[in-house]
Tab-separated table of C-alpha atoms and ligand atoms in Angstrom:
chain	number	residue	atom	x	y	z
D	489	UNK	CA	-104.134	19.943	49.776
D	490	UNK	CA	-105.910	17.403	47.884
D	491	UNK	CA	-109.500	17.901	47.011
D	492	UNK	CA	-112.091	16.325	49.463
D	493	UNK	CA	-113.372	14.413	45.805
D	494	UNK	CA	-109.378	12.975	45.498
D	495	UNK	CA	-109.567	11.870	48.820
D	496	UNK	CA	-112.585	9.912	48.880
D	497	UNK	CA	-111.199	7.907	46.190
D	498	UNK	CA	-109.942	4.350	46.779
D	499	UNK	CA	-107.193	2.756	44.098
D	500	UNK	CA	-108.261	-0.120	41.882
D	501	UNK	CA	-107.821	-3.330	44.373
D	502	UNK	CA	-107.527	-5.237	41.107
D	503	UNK	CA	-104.730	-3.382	39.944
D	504	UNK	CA	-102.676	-3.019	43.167
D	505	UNK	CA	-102.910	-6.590	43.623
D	506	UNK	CA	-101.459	-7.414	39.802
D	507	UNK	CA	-98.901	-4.743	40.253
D	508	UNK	CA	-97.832	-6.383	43.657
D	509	UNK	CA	-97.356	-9.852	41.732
D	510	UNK	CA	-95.601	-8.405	38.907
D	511	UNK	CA	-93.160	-6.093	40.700
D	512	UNK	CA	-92.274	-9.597	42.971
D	513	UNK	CA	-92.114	-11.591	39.785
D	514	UNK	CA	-89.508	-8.901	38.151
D	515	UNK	CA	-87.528	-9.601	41.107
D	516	UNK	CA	-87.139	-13.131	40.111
D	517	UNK	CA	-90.212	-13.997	42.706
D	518	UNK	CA	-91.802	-17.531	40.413
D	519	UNK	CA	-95.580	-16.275	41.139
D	520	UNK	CA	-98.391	-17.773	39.881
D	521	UNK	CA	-101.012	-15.039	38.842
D	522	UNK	CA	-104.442	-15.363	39.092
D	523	UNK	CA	-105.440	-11.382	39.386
D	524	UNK	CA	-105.190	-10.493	35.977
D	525	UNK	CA	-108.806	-8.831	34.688
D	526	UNK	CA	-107.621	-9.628	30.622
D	527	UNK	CA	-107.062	-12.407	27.955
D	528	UNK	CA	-104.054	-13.865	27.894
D	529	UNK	CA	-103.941	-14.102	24.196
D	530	UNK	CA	-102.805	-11.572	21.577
D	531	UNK	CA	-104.485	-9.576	20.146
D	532	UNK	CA	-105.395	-11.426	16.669
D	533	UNK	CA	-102.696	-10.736	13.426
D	534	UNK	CA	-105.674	-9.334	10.744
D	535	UNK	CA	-106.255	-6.565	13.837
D	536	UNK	CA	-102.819	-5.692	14.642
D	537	UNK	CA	-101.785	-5.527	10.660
D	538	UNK	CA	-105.419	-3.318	10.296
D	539	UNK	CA	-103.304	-0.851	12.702
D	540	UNK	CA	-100.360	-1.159	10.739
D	541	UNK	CA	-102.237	-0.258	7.843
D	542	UNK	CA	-104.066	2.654	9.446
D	543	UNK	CA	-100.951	4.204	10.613
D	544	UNK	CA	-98.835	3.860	7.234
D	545	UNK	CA	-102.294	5.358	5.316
D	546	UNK	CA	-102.064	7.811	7.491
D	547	UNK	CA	-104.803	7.507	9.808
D	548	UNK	CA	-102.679	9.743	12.857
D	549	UNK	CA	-104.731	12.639	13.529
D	550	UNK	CA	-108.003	13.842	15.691
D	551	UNK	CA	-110.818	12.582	14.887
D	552	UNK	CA	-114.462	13.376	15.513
D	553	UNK	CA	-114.486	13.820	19.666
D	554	UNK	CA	-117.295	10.603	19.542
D	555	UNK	CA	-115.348	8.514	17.392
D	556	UNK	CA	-115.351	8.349	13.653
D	557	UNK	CA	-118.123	7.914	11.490
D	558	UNK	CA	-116.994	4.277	10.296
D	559	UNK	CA	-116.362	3.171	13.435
D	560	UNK	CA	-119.968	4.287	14.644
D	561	UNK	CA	-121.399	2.694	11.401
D	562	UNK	CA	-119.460	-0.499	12.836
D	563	UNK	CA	-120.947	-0.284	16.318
D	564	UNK	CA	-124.109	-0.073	14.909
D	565	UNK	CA	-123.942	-2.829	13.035
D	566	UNK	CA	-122.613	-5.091	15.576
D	567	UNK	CA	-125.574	-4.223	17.967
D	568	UNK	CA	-128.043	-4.625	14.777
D	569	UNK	CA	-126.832	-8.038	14.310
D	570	UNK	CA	-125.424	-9.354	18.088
D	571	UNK	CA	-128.331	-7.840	19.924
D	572	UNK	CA	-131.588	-6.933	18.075
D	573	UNK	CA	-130.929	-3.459	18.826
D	574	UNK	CA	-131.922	-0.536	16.436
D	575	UNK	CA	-129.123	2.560	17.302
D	576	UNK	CA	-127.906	5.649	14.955
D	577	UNK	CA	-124.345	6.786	15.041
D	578	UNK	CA	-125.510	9.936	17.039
D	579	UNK	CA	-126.039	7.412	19.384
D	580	UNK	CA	-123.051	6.181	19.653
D	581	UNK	CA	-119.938	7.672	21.585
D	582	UNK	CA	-116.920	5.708	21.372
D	583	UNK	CA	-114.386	6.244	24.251
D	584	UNK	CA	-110.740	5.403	25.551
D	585	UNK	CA	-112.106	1.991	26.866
D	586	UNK	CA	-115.460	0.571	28.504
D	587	UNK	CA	-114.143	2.181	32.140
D	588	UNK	CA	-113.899	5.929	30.082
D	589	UNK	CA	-117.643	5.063	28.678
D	590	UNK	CA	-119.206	3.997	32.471
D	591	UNK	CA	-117.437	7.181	33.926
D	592	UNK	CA	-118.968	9.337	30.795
D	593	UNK	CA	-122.255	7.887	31.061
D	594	UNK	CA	-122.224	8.603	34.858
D	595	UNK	CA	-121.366	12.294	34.160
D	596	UNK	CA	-124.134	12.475	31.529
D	597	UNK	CA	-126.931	11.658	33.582
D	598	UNK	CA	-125.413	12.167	37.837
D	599	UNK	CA	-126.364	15.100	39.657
D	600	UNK	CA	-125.299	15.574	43.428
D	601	UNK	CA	-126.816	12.954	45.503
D	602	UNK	CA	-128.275	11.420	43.070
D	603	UNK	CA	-128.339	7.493	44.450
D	604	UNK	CA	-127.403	4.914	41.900
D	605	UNK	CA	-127.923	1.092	42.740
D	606	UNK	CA	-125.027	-1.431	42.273
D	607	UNK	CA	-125.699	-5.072	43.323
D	608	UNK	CA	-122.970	-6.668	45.882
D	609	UNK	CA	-120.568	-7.953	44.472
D	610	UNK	CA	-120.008	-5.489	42.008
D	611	UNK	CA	-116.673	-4.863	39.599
D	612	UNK	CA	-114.460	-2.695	42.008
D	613	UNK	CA	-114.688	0.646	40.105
D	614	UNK	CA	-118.529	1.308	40.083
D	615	UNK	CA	-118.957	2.916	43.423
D	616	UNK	CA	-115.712	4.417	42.974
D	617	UNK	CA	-117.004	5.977	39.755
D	618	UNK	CA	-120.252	6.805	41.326
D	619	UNK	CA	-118.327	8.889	43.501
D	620	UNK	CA	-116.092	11.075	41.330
D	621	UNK	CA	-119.851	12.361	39.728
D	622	UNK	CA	-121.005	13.228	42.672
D	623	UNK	CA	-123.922	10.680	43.274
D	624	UNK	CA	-124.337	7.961	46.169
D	625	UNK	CA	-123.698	4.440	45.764
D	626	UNK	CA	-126.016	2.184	46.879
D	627	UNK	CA	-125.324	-0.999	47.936
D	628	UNK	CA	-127.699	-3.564	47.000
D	629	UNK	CA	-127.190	-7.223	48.731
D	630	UNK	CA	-127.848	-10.324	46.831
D	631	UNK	CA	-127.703	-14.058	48.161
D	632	UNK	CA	-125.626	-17.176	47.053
D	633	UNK	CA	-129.408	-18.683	46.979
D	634	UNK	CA	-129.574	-16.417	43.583
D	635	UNK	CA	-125.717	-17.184	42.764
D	636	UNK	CA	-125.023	-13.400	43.932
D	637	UNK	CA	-127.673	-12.134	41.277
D	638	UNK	CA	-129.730	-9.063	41.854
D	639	UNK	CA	-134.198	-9.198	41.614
D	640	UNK	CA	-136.208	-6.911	40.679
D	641	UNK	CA	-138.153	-7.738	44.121
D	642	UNK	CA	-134.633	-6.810	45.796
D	643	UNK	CA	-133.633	-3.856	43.868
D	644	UNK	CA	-137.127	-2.326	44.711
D	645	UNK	CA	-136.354	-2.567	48.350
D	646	UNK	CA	-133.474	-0.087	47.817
D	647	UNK	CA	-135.393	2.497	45.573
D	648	UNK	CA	-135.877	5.986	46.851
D	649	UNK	CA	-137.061	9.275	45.148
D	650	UNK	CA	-133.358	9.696	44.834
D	651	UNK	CA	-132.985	6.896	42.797
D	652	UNK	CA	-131.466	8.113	39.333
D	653	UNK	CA	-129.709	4.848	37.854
D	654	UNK	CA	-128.683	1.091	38.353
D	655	UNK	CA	-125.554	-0.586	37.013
D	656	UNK	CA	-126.084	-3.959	35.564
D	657	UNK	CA	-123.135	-6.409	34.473
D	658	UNK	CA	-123.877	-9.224	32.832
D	659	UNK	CA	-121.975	-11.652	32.487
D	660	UNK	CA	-120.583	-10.514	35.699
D	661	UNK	CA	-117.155	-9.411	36.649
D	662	UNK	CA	-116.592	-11.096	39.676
D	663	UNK	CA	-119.134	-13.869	39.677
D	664	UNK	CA	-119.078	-14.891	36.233
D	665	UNK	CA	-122.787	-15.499	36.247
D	666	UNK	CA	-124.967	-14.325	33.502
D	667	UNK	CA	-128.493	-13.402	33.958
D	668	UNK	CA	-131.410	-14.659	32.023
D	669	UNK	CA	-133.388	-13.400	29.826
D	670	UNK	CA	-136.515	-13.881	32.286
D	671	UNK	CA	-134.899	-12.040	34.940
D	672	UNK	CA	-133.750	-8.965	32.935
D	673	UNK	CA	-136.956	-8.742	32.012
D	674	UNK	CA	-138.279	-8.203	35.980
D	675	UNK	CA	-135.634	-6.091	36.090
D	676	UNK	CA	-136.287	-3.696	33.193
D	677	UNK	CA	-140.074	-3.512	34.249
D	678	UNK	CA	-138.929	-2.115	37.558
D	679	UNK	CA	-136.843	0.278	36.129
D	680	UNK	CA	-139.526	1.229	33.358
D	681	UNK	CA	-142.123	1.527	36.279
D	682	UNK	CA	-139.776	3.692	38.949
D	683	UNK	CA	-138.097	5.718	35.189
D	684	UNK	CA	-134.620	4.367	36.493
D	685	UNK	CA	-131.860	4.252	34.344
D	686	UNK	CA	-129.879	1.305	33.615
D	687	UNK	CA	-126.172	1.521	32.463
D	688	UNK	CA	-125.891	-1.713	31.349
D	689	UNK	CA	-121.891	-3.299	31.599
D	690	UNK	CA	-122.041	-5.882	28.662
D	691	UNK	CA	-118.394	-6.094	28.029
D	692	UNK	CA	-118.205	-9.946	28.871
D	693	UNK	CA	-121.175	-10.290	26.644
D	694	UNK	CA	-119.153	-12.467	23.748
D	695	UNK	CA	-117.244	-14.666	27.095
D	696	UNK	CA	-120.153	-17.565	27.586
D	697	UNK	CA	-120.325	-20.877	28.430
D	698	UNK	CA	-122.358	-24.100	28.492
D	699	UNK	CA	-126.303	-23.120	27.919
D	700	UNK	CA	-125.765	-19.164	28.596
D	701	UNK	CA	-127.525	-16.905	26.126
D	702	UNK	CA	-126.617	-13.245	26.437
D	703	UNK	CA	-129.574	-10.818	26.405
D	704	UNK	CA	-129.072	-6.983	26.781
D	705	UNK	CA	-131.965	-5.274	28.893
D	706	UNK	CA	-132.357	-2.824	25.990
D	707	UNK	CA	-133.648	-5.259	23.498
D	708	UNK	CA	-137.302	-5.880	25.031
D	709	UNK	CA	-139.000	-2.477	24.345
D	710	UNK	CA	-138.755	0.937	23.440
D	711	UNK	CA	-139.162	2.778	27.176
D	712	UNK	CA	-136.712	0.551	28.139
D	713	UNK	CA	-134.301	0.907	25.627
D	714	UNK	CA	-134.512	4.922	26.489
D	715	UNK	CA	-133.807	4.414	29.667
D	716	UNK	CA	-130.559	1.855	29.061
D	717	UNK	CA	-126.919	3.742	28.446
D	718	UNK	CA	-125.356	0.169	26.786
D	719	UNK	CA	-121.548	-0.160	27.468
D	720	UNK	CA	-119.759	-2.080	25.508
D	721	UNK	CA	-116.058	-2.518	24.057
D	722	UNK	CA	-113.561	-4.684	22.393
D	723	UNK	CA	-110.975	-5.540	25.512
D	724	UNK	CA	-112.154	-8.617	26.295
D	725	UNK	CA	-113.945	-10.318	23.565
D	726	UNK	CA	-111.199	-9.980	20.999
D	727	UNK	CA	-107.895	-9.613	23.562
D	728	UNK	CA	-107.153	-5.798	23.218
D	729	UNK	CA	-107.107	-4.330	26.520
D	730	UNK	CA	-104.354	-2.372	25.536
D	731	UNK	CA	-106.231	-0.559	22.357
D	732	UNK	CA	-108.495	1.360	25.065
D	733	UNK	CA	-111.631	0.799	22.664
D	734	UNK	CA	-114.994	1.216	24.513
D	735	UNK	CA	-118.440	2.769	23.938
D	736	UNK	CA	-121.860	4.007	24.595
D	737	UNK	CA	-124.998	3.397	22.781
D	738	UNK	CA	-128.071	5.478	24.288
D	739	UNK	CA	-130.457	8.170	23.581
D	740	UNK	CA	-129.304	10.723	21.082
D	741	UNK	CA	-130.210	12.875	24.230
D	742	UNK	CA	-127.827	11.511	26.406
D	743	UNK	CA	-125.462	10.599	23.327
D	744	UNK	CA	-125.249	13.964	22.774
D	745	UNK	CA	-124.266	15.119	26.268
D	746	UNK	CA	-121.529	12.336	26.498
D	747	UNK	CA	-119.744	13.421	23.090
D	748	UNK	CA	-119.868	17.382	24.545
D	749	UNK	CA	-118.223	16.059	27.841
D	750	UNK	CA	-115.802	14.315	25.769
D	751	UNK	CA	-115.022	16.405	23.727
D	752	UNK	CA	-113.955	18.927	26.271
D	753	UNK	CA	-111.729	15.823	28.524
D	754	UNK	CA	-110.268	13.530	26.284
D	755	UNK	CA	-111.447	14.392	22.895
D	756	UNK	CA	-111.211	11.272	20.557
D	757	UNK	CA	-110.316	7.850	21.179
D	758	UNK	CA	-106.850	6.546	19.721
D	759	UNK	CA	-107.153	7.047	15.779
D	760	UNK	CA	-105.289	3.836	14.922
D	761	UNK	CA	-107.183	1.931	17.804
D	762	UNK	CA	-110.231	2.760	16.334
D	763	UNK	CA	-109.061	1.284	12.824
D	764	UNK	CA	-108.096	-1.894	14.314
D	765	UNK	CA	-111.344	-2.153	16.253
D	766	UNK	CA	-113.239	-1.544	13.189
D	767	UNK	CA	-111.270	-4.469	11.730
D	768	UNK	CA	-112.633	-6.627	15.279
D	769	UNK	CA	-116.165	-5.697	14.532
D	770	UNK	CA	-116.045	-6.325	11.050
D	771	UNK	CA	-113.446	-8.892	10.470
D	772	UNK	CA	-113.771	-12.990	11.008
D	773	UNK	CA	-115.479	-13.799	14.262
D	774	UNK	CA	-113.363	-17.346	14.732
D	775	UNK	CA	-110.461	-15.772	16.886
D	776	UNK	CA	-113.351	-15.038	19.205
D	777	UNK	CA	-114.587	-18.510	19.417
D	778	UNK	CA	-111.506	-20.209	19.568
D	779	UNK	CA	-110.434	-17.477	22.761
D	780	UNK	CA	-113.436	-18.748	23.914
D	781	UNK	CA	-112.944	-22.544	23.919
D	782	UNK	CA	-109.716	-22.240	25.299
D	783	UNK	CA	-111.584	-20.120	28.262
D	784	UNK	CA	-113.889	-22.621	28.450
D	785	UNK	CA	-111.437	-25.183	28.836
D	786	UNK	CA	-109.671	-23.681	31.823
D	787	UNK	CA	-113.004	-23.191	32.835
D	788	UNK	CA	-114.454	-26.423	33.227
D	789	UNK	CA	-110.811	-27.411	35.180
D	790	UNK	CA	-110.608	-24.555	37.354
D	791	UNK	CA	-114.227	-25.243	38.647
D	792	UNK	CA	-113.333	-29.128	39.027
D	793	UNK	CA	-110.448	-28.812	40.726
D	794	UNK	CA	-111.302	-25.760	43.258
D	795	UNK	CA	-114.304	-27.213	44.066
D	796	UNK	CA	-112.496	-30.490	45.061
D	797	UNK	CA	-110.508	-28.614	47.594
D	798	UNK	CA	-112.277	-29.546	51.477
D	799	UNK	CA	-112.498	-25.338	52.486
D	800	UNK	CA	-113.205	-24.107	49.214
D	801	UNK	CA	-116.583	-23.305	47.161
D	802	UNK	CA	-117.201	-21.480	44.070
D	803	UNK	CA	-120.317	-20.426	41.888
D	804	UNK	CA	-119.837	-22.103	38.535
D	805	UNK	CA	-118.738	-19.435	36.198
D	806	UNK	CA	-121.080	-19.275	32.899
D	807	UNK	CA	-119.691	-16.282	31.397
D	808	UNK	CA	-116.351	-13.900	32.017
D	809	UNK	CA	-113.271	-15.463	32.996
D	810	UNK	CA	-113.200	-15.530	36.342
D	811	UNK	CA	-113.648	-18.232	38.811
D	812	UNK	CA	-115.842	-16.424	42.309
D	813	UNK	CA	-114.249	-18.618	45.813
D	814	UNK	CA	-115.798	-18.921	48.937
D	815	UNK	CA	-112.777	-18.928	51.253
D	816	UNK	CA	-114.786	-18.357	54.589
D	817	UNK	CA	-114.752	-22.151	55.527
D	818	UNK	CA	-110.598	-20.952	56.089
D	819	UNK	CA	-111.839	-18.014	58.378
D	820	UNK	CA	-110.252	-18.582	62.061
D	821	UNK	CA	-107.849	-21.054	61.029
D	822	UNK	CA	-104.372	-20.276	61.073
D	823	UNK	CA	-101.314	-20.274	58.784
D	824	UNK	CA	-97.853	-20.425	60.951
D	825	UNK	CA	-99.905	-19.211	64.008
D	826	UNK	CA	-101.113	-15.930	62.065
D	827	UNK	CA	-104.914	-16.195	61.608
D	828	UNK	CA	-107.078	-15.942	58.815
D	829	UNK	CA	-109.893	-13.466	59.165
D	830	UNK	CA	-110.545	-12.168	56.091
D	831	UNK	CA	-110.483	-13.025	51.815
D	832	UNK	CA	-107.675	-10.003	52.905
D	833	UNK	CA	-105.153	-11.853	54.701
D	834	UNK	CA	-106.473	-15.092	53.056
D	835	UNK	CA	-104.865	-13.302	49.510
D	836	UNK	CA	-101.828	-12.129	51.750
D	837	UNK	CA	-100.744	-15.152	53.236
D	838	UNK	CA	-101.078	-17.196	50.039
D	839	UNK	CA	-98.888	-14.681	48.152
D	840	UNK	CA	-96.440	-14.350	51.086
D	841	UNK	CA	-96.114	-18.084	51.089
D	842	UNK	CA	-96.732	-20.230	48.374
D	843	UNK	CA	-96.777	-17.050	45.890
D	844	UNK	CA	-100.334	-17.255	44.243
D	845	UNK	CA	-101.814	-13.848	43.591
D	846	UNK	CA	-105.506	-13.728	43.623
D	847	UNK	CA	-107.588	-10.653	44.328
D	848	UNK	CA	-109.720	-10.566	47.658
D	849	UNK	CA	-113.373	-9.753	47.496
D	850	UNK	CA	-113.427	-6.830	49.753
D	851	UNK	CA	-112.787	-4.880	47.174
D	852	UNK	CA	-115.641	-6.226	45.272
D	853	UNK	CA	-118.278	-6.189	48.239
D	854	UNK	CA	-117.885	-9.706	49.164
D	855	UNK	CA	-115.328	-10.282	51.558
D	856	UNK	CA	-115.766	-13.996	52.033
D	857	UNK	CA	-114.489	-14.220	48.603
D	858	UNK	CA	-111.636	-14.508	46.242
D	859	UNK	CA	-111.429	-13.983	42.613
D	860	UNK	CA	-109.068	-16.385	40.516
D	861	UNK	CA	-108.739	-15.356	36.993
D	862	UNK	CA	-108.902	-18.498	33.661
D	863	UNK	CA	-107.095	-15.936	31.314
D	864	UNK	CA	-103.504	-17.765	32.053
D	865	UNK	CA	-102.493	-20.775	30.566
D	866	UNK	CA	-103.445	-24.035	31.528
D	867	UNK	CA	-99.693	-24.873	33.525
D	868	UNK	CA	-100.405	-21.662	35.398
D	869	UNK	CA	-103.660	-22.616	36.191
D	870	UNK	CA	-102.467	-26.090	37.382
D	871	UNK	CA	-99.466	-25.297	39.230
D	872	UNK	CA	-101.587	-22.587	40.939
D	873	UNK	CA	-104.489	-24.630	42.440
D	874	UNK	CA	-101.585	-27.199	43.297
D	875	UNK	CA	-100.415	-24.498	45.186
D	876	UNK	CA	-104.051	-23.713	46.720
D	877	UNK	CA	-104.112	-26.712	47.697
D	878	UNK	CA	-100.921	-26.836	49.695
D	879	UNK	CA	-101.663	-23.650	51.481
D	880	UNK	CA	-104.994	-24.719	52.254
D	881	UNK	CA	-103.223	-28.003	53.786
D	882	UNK	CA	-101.260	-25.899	55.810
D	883	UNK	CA	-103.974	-24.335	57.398
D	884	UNK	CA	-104.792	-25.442	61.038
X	2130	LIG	C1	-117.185	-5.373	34.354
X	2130	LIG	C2	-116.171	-4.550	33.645
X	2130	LIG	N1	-116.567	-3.430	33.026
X	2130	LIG	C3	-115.694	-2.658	32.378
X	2130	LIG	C4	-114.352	-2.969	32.327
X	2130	LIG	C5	-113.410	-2.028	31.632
X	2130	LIG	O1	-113.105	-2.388	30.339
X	2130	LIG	P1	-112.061	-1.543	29.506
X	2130	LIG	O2	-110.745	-2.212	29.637
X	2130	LIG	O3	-112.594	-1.582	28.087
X	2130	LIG	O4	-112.032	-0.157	30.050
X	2130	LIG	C6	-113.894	-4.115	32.962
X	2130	LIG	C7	-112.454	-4.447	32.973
X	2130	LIG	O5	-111.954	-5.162	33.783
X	2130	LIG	C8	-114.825	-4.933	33.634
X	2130	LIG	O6	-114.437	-6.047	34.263
């Protein structure tokens, strides 16, 4: 019998979505993917040699549970410089990837029932995670007047004594918005006032566009630094998803509680990985700017051409690489007499028939939507929304 925890648990939409398109494209299916959650680049030569390196030196064995003290030194560094922000290394715990980090800084500071707020949409795993410690997610509602951004005037709406925590993404995984520096700030003060906790999700943080300036909520004082476990990692910003590189930078309090919890689960992260992500950190920052003008590229022509479609809408993406589509103007129409009632069988019946994968919102709280991912090349992209656009003629 599985435990009652087990079966609360739903899988990653995200990923059953990608594995569907895969396992149809290795049966010689021509898809065109747009569900993939990671750069579509390499990871950059000077890290994967730094690897190299670190395994022929000899760099194979445990190390410190929380990560080594270079790489710590690294981390600290990079939020010196990056983000204004002041940490030690024993405040720094370095984990198997920014997921492993949210899930230990859940653990560190969840007790039963303990509510923790996550604004709608949100990135699929957070109430999932939420779960597996034991708290209560709370669903907070935001409006496409706001671009699908949480207020602090909202958020307070949803606080109860019970409130222990909020998650905050920024730039956002789905939306690809990026909140400003004006309304962290409401944000944080709320928090400071009700002593919530803010795990703040800044793993998109090096993915922005146009005039976006990323700010993390830990930066503007000291109370509310306390209160902010930062997440962070290299997956996105320098294409190393694979490397499973992610960490936590918070109170030597609650540092100290996530590197025991570690240290009794996983124990360190991947030796080598942690070599080569010192060698991200430290090394040339260009690979990261040009990954992000090709993004922005695809960017700009995703948004153009989407929006061009007659049913479609989309938030203009300023950070991430996603692309956030309204599909509810296709809602009651039909495709070969089957109808469309949800982003659900708006995902299905596009894969079924023109074979585009995106990934349906319901997963993500917002089930008029559709997330396309810009991490493919350009002739994916292209072909894709030429597809789109077919199926979306089809529609009657
Ligand atoms: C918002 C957000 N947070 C965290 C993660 C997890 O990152 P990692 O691959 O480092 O575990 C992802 C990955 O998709 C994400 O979109």
């Amino acid at each position: 019998m599985l435990s009652r925890k087990a079966q609360a648990i739903n899988p990653s939409p995200t990923m059953t979505i990608d594995s569907k398109a895969k396992e149809m494209k290795n049966q010689g299916v021509d898809v065109t993917g747009f569900g993939a959650g990671e750069p579509d680049f390499d990871t950059p030569a000077h890290i994967r040699e730094a690897a190299t390196k670190a395994m022929n030196e000899g760099h194979t064995r445990y190390t410190p549970a929380a990560g080594t003290p270079e790489i710590k030194e690294t981390i600290c560094n990079k939020l010196k410089t990056d983000n204004g922000l002041e940490y030690k290394p024993n405040q720094v715990v370095v984990s198997n990837g920014a997921k492993h980090a949210l899930f230990n800084a859940l653990a560190a500071i969840i007790d039963p029932a303990d509510e923790v707020l996550i604004p709608a949409p949100y990135w699929v795993s957070y109430p999932e995670l939420v779960k597996i410690c034991d708290g209560i997610p709370v669903i907070v509602e935001t409006s496409e007047v706001n671009k699908l951004k949480t207020t602090a005037e909202e958020l307070e709406k949803y606080c109860s004594g019970k409130t222990k925590a909020l998650i905050l993404n920024s730039p956002h995984n789905p939306t690809g918005q990026v909140y400003s520096e004006e309304e962290l700030r409401a944000i944080a003060e709320l928090c400071r006032e009700k002593g919530v906790y803010v795990i703040a999700d800044e793993i998109y943080e090096k993915l922005i566009y146009k005039q976006a300036r990323h700010v993390s909520i830990a930066s503007f004082n000291e109370e509310i630094k306390d209160l902010t476990i930062l997440v962070n990692g290299v997956s996105k910003s320098y294409a190393m998803t694979g490397w499973r590189i992610g960490y936590t930078a918070s109170t030597p309090e609650i540092a100290g509680a996530i590197a025991a919890l570690q240290s009794h689960t996983s124990s360190n992260p991947n030796s080598i990985a942690q070599k080569a992500a010192v060698a991200a950190m430290q090394g040339d920052q260009s690979c990261v700017s040009e990954m992000r003008r090709a993004f922005d590229e695809r960017r700009r022509y995703i948004y153009e051409r989407i929006t061009a479609i007659p049913c479609l809408d989309a938030l203009e993406p300023e950070g991430t690489f996603y692309l956030f589509v309204n599909v509810a103007n296709t809602f009651r129409k039909s495709y070969q007499g089957k109808e469309v009632s949800t982003s659900d069988t708006f995902a299905q019946f596009l894969l079924e028939s023109r074979k585009v994968a995106v990934v349906p919102g319901t997963g993500f709280g917002a089930p008029d939507y559709v997330r396309l991912t810009f991490a493919t090349s350009m002739e994916n992209i292209e072909e894709g929304i030429n597809r789109i656009e077919a199926f979306t003629g089809d529609l009657r």
